[in-house]
XYZ file of C-alpha atoms in Angstrom:
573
model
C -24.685 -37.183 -11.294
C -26.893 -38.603 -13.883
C -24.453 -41.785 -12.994
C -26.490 -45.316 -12.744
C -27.019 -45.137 -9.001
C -29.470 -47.954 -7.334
C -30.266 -44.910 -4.815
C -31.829 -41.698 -6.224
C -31.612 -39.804 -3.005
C -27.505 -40.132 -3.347
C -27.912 -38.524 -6.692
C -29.435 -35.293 -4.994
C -27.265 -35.284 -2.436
C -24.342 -35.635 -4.244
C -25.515 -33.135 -6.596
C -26.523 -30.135 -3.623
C -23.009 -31.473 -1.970
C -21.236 -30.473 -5.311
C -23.378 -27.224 -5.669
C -22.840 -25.720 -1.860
C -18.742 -26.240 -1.927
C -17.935 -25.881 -5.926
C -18.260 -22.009 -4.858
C -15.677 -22.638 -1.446
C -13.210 -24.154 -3.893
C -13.388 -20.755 -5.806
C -13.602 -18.203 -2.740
C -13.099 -19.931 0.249
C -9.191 -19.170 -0.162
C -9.974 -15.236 -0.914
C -12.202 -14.731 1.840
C -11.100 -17.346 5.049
C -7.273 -16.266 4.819
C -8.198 -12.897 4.154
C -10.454 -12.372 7.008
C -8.263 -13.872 9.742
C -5.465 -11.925 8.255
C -7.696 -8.730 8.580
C -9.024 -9.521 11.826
C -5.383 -9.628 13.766
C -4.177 -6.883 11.734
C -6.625 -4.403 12.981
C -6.009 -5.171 16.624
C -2.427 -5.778 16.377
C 0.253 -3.361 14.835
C 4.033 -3.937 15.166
C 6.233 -1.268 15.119
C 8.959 -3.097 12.990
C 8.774 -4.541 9.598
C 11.038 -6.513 7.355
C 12.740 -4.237 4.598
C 11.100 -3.990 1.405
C 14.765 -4.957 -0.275
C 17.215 -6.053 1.492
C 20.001 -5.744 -0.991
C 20.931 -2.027 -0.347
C 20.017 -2.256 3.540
C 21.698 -4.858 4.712
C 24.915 -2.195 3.946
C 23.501 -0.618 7.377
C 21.431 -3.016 9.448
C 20.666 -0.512 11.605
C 18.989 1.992 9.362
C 15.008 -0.127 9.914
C 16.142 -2.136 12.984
C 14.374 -1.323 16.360
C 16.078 1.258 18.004
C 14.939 0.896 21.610
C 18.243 0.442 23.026
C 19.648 2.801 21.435
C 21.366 4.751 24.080
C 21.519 8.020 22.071
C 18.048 8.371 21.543
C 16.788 8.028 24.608
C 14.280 11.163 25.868
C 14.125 11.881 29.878
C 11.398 14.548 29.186
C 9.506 13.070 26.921
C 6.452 11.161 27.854
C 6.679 8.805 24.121
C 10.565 7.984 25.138
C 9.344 6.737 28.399
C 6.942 4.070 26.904
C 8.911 1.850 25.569
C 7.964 -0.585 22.519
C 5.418 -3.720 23.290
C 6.957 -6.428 24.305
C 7.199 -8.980 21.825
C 4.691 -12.112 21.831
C 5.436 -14.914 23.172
C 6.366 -17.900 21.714
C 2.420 -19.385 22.934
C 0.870 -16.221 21.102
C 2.696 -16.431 17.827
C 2.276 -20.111 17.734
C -1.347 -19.532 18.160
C -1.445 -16.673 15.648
C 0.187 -18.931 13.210
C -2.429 -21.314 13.616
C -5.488 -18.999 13.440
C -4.088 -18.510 10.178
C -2.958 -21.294 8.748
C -6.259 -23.803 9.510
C -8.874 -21.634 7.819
C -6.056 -21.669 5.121
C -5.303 -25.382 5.224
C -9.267 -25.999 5.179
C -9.561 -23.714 2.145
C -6.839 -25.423 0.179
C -8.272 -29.340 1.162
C -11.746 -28.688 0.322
C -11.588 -29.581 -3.403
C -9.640 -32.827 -2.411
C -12.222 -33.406 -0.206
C -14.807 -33.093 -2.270
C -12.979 -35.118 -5.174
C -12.706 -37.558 -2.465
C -16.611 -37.778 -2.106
C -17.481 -38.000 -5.125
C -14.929 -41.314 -5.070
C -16.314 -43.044 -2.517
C -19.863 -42.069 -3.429
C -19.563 -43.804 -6.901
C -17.046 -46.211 -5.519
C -19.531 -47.212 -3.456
C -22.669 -47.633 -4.852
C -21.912 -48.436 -8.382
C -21.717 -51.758 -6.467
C -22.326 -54.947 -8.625
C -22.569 -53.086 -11.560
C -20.390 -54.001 -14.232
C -19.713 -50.639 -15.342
C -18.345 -49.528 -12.052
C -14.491 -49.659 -13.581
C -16.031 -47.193 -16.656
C -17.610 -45.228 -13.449
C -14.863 -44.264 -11.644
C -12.613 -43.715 -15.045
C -14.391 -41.211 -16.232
C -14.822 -39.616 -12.877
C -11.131 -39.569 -12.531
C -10.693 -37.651 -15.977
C -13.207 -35.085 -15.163
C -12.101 -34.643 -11.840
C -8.763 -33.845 -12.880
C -10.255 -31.234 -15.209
C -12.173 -30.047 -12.627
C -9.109 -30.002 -9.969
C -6.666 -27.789 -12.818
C -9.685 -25.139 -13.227
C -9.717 -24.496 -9.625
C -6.489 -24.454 -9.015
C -5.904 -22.088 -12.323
C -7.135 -18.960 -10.304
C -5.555 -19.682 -7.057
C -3.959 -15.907 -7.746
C -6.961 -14.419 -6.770
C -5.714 -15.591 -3.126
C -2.383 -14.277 -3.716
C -2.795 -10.833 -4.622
C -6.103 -10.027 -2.315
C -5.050 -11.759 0.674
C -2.649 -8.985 1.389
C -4.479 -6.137 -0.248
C -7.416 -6.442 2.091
C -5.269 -7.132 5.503
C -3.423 -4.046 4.798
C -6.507 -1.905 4.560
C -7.933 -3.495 7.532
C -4.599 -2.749 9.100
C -4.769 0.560 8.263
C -8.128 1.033 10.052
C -9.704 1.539 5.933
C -12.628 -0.908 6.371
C -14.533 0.902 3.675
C -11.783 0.334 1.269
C -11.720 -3.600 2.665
C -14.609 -4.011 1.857
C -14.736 -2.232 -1.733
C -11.957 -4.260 -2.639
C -13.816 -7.320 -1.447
C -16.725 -6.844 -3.469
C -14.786 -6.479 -6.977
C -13.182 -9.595 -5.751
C -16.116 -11.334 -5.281
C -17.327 -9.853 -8.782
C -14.495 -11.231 -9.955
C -14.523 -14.589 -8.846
C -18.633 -14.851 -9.882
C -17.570 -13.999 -13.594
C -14.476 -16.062 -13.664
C -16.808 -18.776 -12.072
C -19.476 -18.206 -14.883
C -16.710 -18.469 -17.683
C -15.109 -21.236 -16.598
C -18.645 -22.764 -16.716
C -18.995 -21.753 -20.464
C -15.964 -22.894 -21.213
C -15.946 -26.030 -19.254
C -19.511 -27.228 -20.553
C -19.109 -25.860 -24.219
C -15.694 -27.730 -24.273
C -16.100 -30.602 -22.612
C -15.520 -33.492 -25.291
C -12.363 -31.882 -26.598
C -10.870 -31.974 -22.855
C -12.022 -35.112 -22.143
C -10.248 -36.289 -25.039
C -7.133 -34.895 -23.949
C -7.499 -36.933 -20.818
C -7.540 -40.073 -22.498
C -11.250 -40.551 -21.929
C -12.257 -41.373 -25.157
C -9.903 -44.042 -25.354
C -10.973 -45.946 -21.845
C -14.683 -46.582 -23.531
C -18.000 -45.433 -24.439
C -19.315 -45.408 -21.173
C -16.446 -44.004 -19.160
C -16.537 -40.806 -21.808
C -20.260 -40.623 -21.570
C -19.962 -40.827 -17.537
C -16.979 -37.850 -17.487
C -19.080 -35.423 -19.857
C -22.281 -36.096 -17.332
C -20.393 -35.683 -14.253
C -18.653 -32.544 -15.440
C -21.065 -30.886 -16.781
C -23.033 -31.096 -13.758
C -19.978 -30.178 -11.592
C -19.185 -27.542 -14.196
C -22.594 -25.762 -13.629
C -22.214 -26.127 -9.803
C -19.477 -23.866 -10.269
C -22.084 -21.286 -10.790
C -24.899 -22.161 -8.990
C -23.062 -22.346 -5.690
C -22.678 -19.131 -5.467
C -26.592 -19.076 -6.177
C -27.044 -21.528 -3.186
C -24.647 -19.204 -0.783
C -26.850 -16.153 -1.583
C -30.031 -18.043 -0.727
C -28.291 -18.857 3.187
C -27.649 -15.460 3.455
C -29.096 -13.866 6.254
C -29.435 -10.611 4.346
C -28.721 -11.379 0.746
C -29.121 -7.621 -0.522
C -25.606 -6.285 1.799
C -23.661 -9.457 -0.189
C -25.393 -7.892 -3.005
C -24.356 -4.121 -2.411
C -20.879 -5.364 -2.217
C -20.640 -5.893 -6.059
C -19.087 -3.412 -7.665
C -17.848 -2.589 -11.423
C -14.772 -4.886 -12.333
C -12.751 -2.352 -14.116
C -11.156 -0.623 -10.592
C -10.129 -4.262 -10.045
C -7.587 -4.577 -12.605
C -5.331 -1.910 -11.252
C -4.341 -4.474 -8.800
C -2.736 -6.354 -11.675
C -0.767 -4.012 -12.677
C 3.042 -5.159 -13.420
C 4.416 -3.169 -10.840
C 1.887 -4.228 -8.105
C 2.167 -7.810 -9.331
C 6.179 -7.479 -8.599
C 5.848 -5.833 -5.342
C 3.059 -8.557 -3.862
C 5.806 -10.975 -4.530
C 8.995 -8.877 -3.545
C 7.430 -7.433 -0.390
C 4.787 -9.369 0.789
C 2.955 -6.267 1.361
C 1.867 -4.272 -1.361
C 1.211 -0.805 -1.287
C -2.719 -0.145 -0.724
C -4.753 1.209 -3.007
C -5.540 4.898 -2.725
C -7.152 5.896 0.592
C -9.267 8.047 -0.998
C -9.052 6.956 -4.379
C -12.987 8.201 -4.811
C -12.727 11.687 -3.638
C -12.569 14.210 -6.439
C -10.462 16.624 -4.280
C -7.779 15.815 -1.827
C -7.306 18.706 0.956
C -3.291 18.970 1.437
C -1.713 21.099 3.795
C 2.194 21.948 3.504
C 4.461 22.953 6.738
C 8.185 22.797 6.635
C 11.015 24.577 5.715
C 13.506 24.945 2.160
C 13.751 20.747 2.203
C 9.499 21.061 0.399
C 9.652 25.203 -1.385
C 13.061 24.408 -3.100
C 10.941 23.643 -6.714
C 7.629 24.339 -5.008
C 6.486 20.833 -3.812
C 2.990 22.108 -3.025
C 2.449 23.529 -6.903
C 3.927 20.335 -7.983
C 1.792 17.707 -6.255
C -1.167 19.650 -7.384
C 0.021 19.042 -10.841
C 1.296 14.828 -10.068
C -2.003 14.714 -8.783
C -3.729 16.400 -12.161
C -5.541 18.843 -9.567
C -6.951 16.486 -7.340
C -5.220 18.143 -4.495
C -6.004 21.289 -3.433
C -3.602 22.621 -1.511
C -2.210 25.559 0.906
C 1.119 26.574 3.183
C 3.209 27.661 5.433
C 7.107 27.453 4.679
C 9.867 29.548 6.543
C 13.350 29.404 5.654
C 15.559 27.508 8.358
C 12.772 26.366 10.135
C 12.211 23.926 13.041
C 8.340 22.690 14.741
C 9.039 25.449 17.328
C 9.938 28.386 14.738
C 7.708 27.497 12.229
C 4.605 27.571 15.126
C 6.180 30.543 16.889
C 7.389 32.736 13.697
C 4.689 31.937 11.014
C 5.357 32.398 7.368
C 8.403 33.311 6.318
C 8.459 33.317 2.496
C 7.464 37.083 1.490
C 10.907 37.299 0.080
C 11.395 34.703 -1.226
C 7.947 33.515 -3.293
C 7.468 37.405 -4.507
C 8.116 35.853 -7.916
C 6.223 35.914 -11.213
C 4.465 32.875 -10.878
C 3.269 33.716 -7.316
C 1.456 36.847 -8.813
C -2.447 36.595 -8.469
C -4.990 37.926 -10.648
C -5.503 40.388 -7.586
C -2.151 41.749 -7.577
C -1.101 40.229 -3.954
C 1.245 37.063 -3.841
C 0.270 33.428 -3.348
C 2.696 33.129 -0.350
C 0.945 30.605 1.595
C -1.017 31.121 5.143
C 0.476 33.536 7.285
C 1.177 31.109 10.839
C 0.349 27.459 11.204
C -2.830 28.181 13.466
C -4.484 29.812 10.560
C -3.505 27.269 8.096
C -4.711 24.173 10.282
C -7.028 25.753 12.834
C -9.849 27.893 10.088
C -9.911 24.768 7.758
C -10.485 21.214 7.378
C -8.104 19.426 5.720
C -7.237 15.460 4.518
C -3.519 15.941 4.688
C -0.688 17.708 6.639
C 2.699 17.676 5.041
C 5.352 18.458 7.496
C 8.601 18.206 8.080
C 11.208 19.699 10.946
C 14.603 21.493 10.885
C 17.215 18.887 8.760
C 18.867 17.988 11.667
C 16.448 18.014 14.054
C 15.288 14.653 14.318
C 18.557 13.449 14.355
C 19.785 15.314 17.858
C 18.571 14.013 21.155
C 17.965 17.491 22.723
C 16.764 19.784 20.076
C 14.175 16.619 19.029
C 12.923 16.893 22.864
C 11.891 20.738 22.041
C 10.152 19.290 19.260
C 8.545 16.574 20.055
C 7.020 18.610 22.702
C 5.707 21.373 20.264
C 4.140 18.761 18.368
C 2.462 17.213 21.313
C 1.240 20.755 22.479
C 1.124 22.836 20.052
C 0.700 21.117 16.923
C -1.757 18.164 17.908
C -4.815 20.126 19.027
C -4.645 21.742 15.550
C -3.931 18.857 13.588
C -7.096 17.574 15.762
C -8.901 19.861 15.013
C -8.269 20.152 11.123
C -9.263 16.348 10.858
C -5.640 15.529 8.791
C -4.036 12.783 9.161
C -0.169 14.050 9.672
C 2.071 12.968 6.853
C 5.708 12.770 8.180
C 8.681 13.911 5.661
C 11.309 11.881 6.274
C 13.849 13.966 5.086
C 17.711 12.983 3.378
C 21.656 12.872 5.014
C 23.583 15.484 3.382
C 25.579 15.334 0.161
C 28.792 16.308 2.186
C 29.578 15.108 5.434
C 29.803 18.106 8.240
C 28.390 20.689 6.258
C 26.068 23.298 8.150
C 27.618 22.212 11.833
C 26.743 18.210 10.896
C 29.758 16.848 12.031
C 27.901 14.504 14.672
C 25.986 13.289 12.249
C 28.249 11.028 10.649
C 28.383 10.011 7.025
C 24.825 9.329 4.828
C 24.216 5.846 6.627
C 24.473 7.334 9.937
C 22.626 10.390 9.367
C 19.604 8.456 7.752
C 19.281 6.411 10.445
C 19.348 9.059 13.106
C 16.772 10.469 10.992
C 15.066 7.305 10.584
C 14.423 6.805 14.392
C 13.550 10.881 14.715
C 10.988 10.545 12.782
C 9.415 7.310 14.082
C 9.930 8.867 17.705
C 7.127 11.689 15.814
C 5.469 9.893 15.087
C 4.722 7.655 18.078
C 4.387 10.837 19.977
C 1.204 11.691 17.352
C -0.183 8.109 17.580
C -0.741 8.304 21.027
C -2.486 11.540 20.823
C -4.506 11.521 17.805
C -7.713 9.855 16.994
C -7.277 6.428 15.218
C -8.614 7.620 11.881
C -5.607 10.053 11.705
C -3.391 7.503 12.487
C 0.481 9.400 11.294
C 2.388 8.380 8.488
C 5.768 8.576 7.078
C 6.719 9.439 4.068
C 10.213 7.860 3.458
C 11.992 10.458 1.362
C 15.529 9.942 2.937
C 15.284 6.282 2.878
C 14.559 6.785 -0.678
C 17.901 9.276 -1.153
C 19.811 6.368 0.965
C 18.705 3.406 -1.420
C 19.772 5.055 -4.571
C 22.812 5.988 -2.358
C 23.764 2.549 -2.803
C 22.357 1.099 -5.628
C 23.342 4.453 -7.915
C 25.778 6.847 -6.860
C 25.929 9.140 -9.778
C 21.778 9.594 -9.335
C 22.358 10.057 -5.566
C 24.601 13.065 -6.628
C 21.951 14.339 -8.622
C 19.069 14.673 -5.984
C 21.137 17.723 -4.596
C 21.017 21.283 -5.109
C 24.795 22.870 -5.472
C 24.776 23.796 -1.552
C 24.592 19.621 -0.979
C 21.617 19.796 1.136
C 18.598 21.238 -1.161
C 16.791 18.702 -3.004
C 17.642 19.251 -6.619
C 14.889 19.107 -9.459
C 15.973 15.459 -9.510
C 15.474 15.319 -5.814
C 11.908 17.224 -5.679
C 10.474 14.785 -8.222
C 11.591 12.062 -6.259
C 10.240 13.322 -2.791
C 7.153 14.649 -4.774
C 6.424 11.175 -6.072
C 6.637 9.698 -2.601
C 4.287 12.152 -0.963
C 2.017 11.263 -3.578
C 2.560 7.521 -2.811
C 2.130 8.491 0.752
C -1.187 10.095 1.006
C -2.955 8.300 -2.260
C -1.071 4.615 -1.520
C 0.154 4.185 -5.040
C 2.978 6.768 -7.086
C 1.618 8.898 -9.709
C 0.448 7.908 -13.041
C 3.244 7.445 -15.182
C 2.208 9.007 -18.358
C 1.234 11.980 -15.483
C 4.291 11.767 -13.979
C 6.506 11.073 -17.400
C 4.723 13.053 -20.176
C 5.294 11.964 -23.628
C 5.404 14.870 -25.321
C 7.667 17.206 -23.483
C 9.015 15.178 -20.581
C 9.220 15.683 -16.773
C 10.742 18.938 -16.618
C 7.181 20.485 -18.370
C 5.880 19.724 -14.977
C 7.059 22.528 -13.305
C 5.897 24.508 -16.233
C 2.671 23.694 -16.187
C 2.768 24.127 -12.095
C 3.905 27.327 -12.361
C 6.447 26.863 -9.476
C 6.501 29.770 -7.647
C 10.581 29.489 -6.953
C 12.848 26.470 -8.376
C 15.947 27.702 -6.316
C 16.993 30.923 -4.776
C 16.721 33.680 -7.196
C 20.294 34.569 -8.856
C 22.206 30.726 -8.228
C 22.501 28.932 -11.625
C 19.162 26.698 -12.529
C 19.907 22.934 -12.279
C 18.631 20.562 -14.970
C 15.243 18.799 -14.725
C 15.473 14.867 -15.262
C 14.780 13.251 -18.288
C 12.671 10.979 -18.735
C 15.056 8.058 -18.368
C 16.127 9.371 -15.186
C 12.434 10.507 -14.123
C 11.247 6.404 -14.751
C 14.271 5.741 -12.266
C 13.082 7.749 -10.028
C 9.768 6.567 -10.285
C 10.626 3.397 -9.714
C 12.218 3.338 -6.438
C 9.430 5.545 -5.145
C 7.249 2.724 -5.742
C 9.637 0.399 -4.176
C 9.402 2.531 -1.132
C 5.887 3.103 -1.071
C 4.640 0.241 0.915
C 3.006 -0.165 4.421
C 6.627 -1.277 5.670
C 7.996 2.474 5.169
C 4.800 4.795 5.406
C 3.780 3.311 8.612
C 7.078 1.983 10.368
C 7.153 2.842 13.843
């Protein structure tokens, strides 16, 4: 350390000591913690999560608890219902999965200690004799404190990519891990190289602020030497790793541009790493150009055209086709086909060749001529929620449905739709109220998608999109918005409602909600959207039109789509 050593070999090693960990203080707590986290994430996924908020939920505990006892949703015929949820691990396993986590994260926080410690004893112990060894030590101590505070400074590098990478790992998105790492790692080699700069340009004026300057002479002159070789370690460690890499050129590939990185510092993502402890991924496939979408349902997704409008939320990354039939369940959707000729025979369905853009005409031609990224479904609006018509269902879906989806390549996007405005309408009397209903809904849906796990190749893995749990929250957090969401017959989704659903399958399939100034336009609001869309049929032809949201009430909106839009919801079952 350019100290006054009687041993020059302690020098060197102190000084290729300092260069081979300064880079573990910086990275060691991104990649150790992260990796573990990854590597039991991928080969172990729970069925239940903690809430995203709890403040609204805990009003009905049983909406996201685990609903294998439930009694009333148990399936003789079905071969899902019959495989009951893993057992939990044992106390042994946990304990040990706690400790494969928290050692490679204990060893990543105690490293710089360590090393602060070394670099005590080092000079400690073979200033010796040497009557400076009280000025050696002092100014080690002030520019190991300096040192110690610029480590520490970017400890939220940890904190927000820790989770971001497990959840893609989770997810079975291994190419997105690893993107992610590299800008990390980009990130981390230019934060190391400024705080070099800044630590060797400025190194007198924070000294001085230590006090150094007033111990002595020497002790200064020993704190600017040692830190400015510790500050340039910071640097060339990472030089040193790349040399003891087996294949330097892959750790090389990994480094990306920065820019993409700073979208994970965004103020909502910054609030929901905190709030959730699992943030909503990035997008999927944030680097294709086009997204392939495929729409099946019923009224709940052609009330206000929800295909037309996530083209438009999506500013025409997704391409997208359908097949919608009025009053529809899985089995009458498969067996009937499309069932919108009078209903989307409208203006803005008219092509340039004079036919009408009614979607696909069945769901085998929709899913089984064409590839696709995306399948948008959703059953009957009470179907889910009753024991024996979800046993017809679940077994179209496993047989009829499945091949198709199969062979399509989508991965099956779940719309978990809302409770009614008004308990018992349309025969819903054993429903119950909104709480109820959601929840019966709730565990439907996660029955679905179970039943698709099991069948479906890993990479199309089903997820949920968590409309109702959406309509639920602002149930009880806003009840004059919740009143809003509906169309006049109380089970629609009003313009209100459609943005809000649309803005969740967004989240769903890209991992984050829609641009805001895409989602909230400046100049003429949300309710251009469907406008520029072109929606083929906002609500059945001769009922009075209901207002669009304004922008106040579209940022609402917005906002608790992003609250639901995390790994907790889309993949909870």
């Amino acid at each position: 350390y350019k100290l006054q050593f009687r041993k020059p070999m302690v020098t060197r090693f102190a000084a290729a000591t300092c260069c081979a960990v300064a880079l573990s203080t910086t990275t060691s707590t991104i990649s150790w913690p992260s990796y573990c986290v990854q590597r039991r994430s991928s080969h172990r996924h729970h069925h239940h999560h903690l809430s995203w908020h709890a403040a609204p939920m805990e009003r009905i505990p049983l909406l996201l608890r685990a609903n294998s006892n439930n009694g009333d949703m148990s399936e003789s015929s079905s071969s899902v219902e019959s495989k009951r949820e893993e057992e939990p691990p044992s106390n042994h396993n946990t304990a040990s999965l706690i400790l494969s986590l928290a050692i490679p994260a204990l060893v990543g926080e105690i490293i710089d200690p360590l090393l602060t410690l070394a670099d005590t004893a080092f000079v400690g112990r073979f200033a010796g004799d040497n009557n400076n060894a009280a000025a050696l030590l002092a100014g080690l101590g002030s520019a190991s404190a300096i040192l110690t505070f610029s480590f520490y400074l970017f400890n939220f590098l940890c904190t927000a990519t820790t989770p971001l990478i497990s959840q893609r790992r989770a997810a079975g998105n291994d190419t997105q891990a690893l993107t992610l790492s590299g800008q990390v790692l980009t990130l981390a080699l230019l934060l190391g190289c400024l705080v070099t700069l800044i630590l060797t340009v400025f190194s007198q004026p924070l000294l001085t602020l230590m006090g150094t300057s007033q111990t002595g002479p020497q002790a200064n002159q020993y704190a600017t030497s040692f830190l400015a070789i510790r500050a340039a370690s910071v640097f060339l460690g990472f030089v040193i790793f790349l040399a003891k890499t087996r294949n330097p050129r892959e750790l090389l590939a990994l480094f990306v541009p920065i820019k993409p990185l700073f979208s994970i510092v965004r103020l909502q993502k910054i609030r929901s790493t905190y709030l959730s402890a699992v943030l909503q991924p990035e997008a999927d496939i944030d680097q294709k150009i086009i997204v392939r979408v495929a729409f099946l349902g019923n009224s709940l997704q052609y009330f206000n055209d929800q295909p037309r409008f996530n083209e438009v939320l999506s500013s025409g990354k997704i391409q997208q086709n359908s097949c919608y039939c009025p009053h529809s369940n899985f089995v009458s959707l498969f067996n009937e086909g499309n069932g919108m000729r009078d209903k989307w025979n409208t203006t803005n369905a008219l092509l340039p060749d004079g036919t009408f853009d009614m979607g696909a005409p069945n769901v085998t031609s929709l899913l089984g001529q064409q590839q696709w990224d995306f399948v948008v479904m959703n059953d009957y609006s009470q179907g889910p929620a009753d024991p024996h018509n979800r046993t017809l269902h679940l077994e179209s879906l496993q047989n009829d449905y499945a091949p198709l989806i199969i062979h399509s390549g989508a991965t099956p996007v779940l719309l978990l739709t809302w409770a009614y405005r008004e308990e018992g309408i349309n025969d819903s009397g054993q429903m119950g109220g909104a709480a109820e209903f959601t929840r019966k809904l709730h565990d439907g849906y996660q029955i679905y998608a179970r039943a698709l796990k099991e069948i479906l190749p890993a990479k199309q893995k089903p997820r949920i999109a968590p409309v109702g749990l959406a309509f639920y929250w602002i149930h009880e957090e806003n009840y004059g918005m919740w009143l809003k969401l509906y169309h006049w017959d109380s089970m629609h989704p009003s313009p209100h409602g459609s943005f809000l659903e649309g803005c969740i399958i967004y989240c769903t399939i890209f991992g984050s909600v829609p641009p805001i100034e895409v989602a909230i336009p400046e100049d003429d609001g949300p309710a251009s959207l469907w406008l520029k869309a072109r929606a083929r049929v906002m609500q059945p032809l001769g009922e009075a039109p209901l207002p669009r949201p304004t922008s106040a009430e579209a940022k609402y909106l917005w906002n608790v789509a992003a609250k639901h839009c995390t790994l907790n919801y889309i993949y909870d079952y």
